[in-house]
Short mmCIF file of C-alpha atoms in Angstrom, two decimals:
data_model
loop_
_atom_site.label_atom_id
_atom_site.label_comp_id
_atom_site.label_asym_id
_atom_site.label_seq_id
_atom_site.Cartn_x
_atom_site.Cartn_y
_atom_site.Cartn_z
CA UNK A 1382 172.35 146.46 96.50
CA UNK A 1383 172.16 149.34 93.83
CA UNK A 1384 168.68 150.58 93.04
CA UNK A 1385 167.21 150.77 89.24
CA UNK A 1386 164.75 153.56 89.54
CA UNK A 1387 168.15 155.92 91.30
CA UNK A 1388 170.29 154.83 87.98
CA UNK A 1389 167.27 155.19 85.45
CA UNK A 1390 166.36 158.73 86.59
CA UNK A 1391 170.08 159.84 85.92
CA UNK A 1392 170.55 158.31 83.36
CA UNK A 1393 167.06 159.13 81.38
CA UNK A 1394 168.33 163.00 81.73
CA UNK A 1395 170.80 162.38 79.00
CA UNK A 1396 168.31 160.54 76.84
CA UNK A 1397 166.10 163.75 75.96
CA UNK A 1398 162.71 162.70 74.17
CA UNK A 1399 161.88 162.23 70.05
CA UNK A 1400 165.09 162.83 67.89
CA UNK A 1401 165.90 161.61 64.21
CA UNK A 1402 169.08 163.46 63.61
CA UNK A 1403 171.12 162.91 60.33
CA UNK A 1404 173.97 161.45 62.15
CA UNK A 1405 173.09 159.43 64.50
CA UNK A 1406 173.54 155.75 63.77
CA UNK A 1407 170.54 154.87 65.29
CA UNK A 1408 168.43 157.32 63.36
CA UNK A 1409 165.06 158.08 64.84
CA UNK A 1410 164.90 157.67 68.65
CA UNK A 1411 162.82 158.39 71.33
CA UNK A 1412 164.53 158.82 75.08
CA UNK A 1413 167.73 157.02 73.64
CA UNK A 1414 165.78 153.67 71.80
CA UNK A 1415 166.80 153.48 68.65
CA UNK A 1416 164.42 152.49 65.79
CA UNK A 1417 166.90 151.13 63.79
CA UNK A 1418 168.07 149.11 66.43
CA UNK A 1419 164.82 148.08 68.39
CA UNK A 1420 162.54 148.18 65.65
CA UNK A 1421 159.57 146.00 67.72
CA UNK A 1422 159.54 147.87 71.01
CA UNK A 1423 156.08 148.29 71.23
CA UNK A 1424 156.23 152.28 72.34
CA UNK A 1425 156.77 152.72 68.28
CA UNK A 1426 153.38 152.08 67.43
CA UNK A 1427 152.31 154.71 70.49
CA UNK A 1428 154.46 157.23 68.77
CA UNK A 1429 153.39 155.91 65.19
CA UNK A 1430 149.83 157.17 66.32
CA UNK A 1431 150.64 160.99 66.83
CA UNK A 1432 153.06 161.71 64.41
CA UNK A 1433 149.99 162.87 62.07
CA UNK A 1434 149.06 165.29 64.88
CA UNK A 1435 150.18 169.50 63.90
CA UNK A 1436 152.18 169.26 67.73
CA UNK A 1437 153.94 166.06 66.82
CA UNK A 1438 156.58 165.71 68.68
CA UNK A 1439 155.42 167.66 71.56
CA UNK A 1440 152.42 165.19 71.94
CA UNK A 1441 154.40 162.33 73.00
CA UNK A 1442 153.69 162.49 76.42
CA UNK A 1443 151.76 159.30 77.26
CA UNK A 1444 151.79 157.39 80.30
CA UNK A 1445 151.56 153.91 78.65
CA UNK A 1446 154.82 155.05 76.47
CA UNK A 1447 156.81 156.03 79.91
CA UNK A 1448 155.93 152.64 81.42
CA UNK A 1449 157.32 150.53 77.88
CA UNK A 1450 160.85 152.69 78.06
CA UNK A 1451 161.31 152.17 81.51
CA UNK A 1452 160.52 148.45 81.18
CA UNK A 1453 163.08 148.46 78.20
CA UNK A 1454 165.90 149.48 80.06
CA UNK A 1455 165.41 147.34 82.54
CA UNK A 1456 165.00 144.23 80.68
CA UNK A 1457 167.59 145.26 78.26
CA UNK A 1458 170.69 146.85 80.21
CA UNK A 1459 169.51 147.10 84.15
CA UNK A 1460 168.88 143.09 83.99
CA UNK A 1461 170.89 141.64 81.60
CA UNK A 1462 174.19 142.87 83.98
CA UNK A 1463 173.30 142.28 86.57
CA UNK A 1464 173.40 145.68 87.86
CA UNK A 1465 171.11 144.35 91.49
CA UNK A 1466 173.93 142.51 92.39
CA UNK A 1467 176.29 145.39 92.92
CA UNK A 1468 176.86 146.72 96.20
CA UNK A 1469 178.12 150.01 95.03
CA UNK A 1470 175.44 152.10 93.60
CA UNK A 1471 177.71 154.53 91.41
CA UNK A 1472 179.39 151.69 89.81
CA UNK A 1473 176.26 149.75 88.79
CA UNK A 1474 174.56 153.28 87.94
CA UNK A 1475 178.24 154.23 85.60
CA UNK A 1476 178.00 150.45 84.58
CA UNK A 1477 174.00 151.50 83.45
CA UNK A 1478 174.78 154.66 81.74
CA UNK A 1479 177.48 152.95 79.60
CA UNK A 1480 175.50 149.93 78.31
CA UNK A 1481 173.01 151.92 77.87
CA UNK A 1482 174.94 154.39 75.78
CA UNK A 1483 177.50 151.77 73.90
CA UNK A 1484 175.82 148.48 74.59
CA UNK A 1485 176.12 146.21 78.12
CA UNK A 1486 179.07 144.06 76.89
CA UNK A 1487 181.06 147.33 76.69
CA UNK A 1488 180.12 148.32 79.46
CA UNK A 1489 181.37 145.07 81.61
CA UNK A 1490 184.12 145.01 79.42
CA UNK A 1491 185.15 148.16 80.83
CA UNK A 1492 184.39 147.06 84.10
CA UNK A 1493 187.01 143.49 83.78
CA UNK A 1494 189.89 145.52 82.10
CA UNK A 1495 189.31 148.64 84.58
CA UNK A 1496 189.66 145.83 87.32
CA UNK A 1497 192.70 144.24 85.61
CA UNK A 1498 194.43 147.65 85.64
CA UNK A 1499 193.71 147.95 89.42
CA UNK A 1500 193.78 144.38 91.21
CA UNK A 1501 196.78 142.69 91.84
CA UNK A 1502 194.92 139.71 92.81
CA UNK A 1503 192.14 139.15 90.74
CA UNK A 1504 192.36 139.16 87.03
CA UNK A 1505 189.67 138.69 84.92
CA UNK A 1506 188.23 137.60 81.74
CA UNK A 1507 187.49 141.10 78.78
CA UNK A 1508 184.66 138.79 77.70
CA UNK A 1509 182.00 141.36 78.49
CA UNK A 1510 179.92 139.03 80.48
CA UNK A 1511 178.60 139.79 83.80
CA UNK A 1512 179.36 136.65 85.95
CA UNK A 1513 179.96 135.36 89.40
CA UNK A 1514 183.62 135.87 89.37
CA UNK A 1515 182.50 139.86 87.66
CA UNK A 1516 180.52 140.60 90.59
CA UNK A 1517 183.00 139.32 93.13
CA UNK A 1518 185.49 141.51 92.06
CA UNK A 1519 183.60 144.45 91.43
CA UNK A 1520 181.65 144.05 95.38
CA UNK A 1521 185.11 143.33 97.07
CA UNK A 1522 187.09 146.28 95.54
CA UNK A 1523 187.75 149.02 98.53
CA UNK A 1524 188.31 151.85 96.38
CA UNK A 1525 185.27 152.40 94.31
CA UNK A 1526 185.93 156.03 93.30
CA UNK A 1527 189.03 154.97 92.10
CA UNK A 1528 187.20 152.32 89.73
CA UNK A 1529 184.53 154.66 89.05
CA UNK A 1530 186.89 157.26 87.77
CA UNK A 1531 188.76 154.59 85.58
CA UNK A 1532 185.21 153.46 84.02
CA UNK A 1533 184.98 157.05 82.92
CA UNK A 1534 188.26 157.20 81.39
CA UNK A 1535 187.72 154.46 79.51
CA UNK A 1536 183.72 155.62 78.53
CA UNK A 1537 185.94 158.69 77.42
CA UNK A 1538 188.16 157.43 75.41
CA UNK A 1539 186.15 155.48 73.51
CA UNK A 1540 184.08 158.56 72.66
CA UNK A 1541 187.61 159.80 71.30
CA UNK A 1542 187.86 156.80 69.21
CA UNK A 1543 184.39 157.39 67.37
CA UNK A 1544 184.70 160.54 66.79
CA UNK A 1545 187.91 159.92 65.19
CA UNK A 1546 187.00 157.00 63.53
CA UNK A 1547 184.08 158.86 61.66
CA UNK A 1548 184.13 162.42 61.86
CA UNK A 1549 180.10 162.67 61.73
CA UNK A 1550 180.28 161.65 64.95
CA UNK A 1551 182.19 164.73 66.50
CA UNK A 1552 178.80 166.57 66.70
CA UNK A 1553 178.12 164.34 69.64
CA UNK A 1554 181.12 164.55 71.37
CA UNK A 1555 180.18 167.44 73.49
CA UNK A 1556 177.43 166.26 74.83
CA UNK A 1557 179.00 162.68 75.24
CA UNK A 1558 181.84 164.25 77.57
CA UNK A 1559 180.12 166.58 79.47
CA UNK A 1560 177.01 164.46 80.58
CA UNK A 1561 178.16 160.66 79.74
CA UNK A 1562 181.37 161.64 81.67
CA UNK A 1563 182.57 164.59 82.98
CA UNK A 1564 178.69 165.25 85.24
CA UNK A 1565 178.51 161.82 86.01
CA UNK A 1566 182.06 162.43 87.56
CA UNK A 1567 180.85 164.78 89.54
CA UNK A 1568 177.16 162.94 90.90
#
């Protein structure tokens, strides 16, 4: 079954530390949590507490803080899909990495209509729930490259698609293609 800690260290590379750049959506963020869209998670009040400090944000570095993101992720993406329950470890770490970067029902999402496109016998669902008929399909598929390659396509477009959508959002797209997709291609 595919390992958290193996998907969380890849995918925490692309998450950097403290940013509040004018574009993103989110606003500020620290290692890819959004204020704006997890305004409770506890590690805000940790970071709250230095931002007085001359060195701010180079003083973030707090055990306490490392322990609340990595228990985010996993009660936020890792769990909620289900990710132990995959056999294939660079499916349910590409399944990670999306949710984590465009939300978990995306993610699985891309996972049933990525399986549509490939199965001839098993069609599923785009209701971006991870179920029992979900994890069936994606455990008993013998070509996981293949699907792996397919998620990324998808994770690809869809980067295309924002940045079209709202210009503002090309400044990302770099970074979006050559670590959300083209590295994790090559892992």
């Amino acid at each position: 079954m595919a390992d958290f800690k193996l998907a969380y260290a890849k995918t925490a590379l692309n998450e950097g530390g403290y940013a509040n750049h004018p574009n993103d959506k989110g606003g500020e963020t620290y290692k890819g949590i959004a204020r704006l869209f997890h305004p409770n998670w506890k590690g805000w009040v940790l970071i709250d507490s230095k931002k007085g400090s001359s060195d701010f944000p180079k003083n973030i570095n707090d055990e306490e803080l490392e322990i609340y993101v990595e228990d985010f992720y996993r009660l936020n993406f890792w769990g909620p899909m289900l990710l132990d329950h995959i056999t294939d470890q660079s499916i349910a770490e590409e399944l990670y990495d999306t949710g984590v970067n465009m939300g978990t029902s995306r993610a699985v999402k891309f996972l049933q209509r990525a399986n549509n496109l490939l199965s001839q016998w098993v069609q599923l669902d785009i209701d971006g729930k991870m179920g029992s008929k979900t994890l069936e399909a994606v455990n008993s598929y013998k070509y996981p490259k293949t699907l792996f390659n397919l998620l990324n396509i998808l994770q690809g477009y869809r980067y295309v698609e924002l940045a079209e959508k709202d210009p503002s959002q090309e400044v990302f797209m770099r970074g979006w293609l050559d670590k959300r997709v083209i590295l994790r291609n090559q892992l």
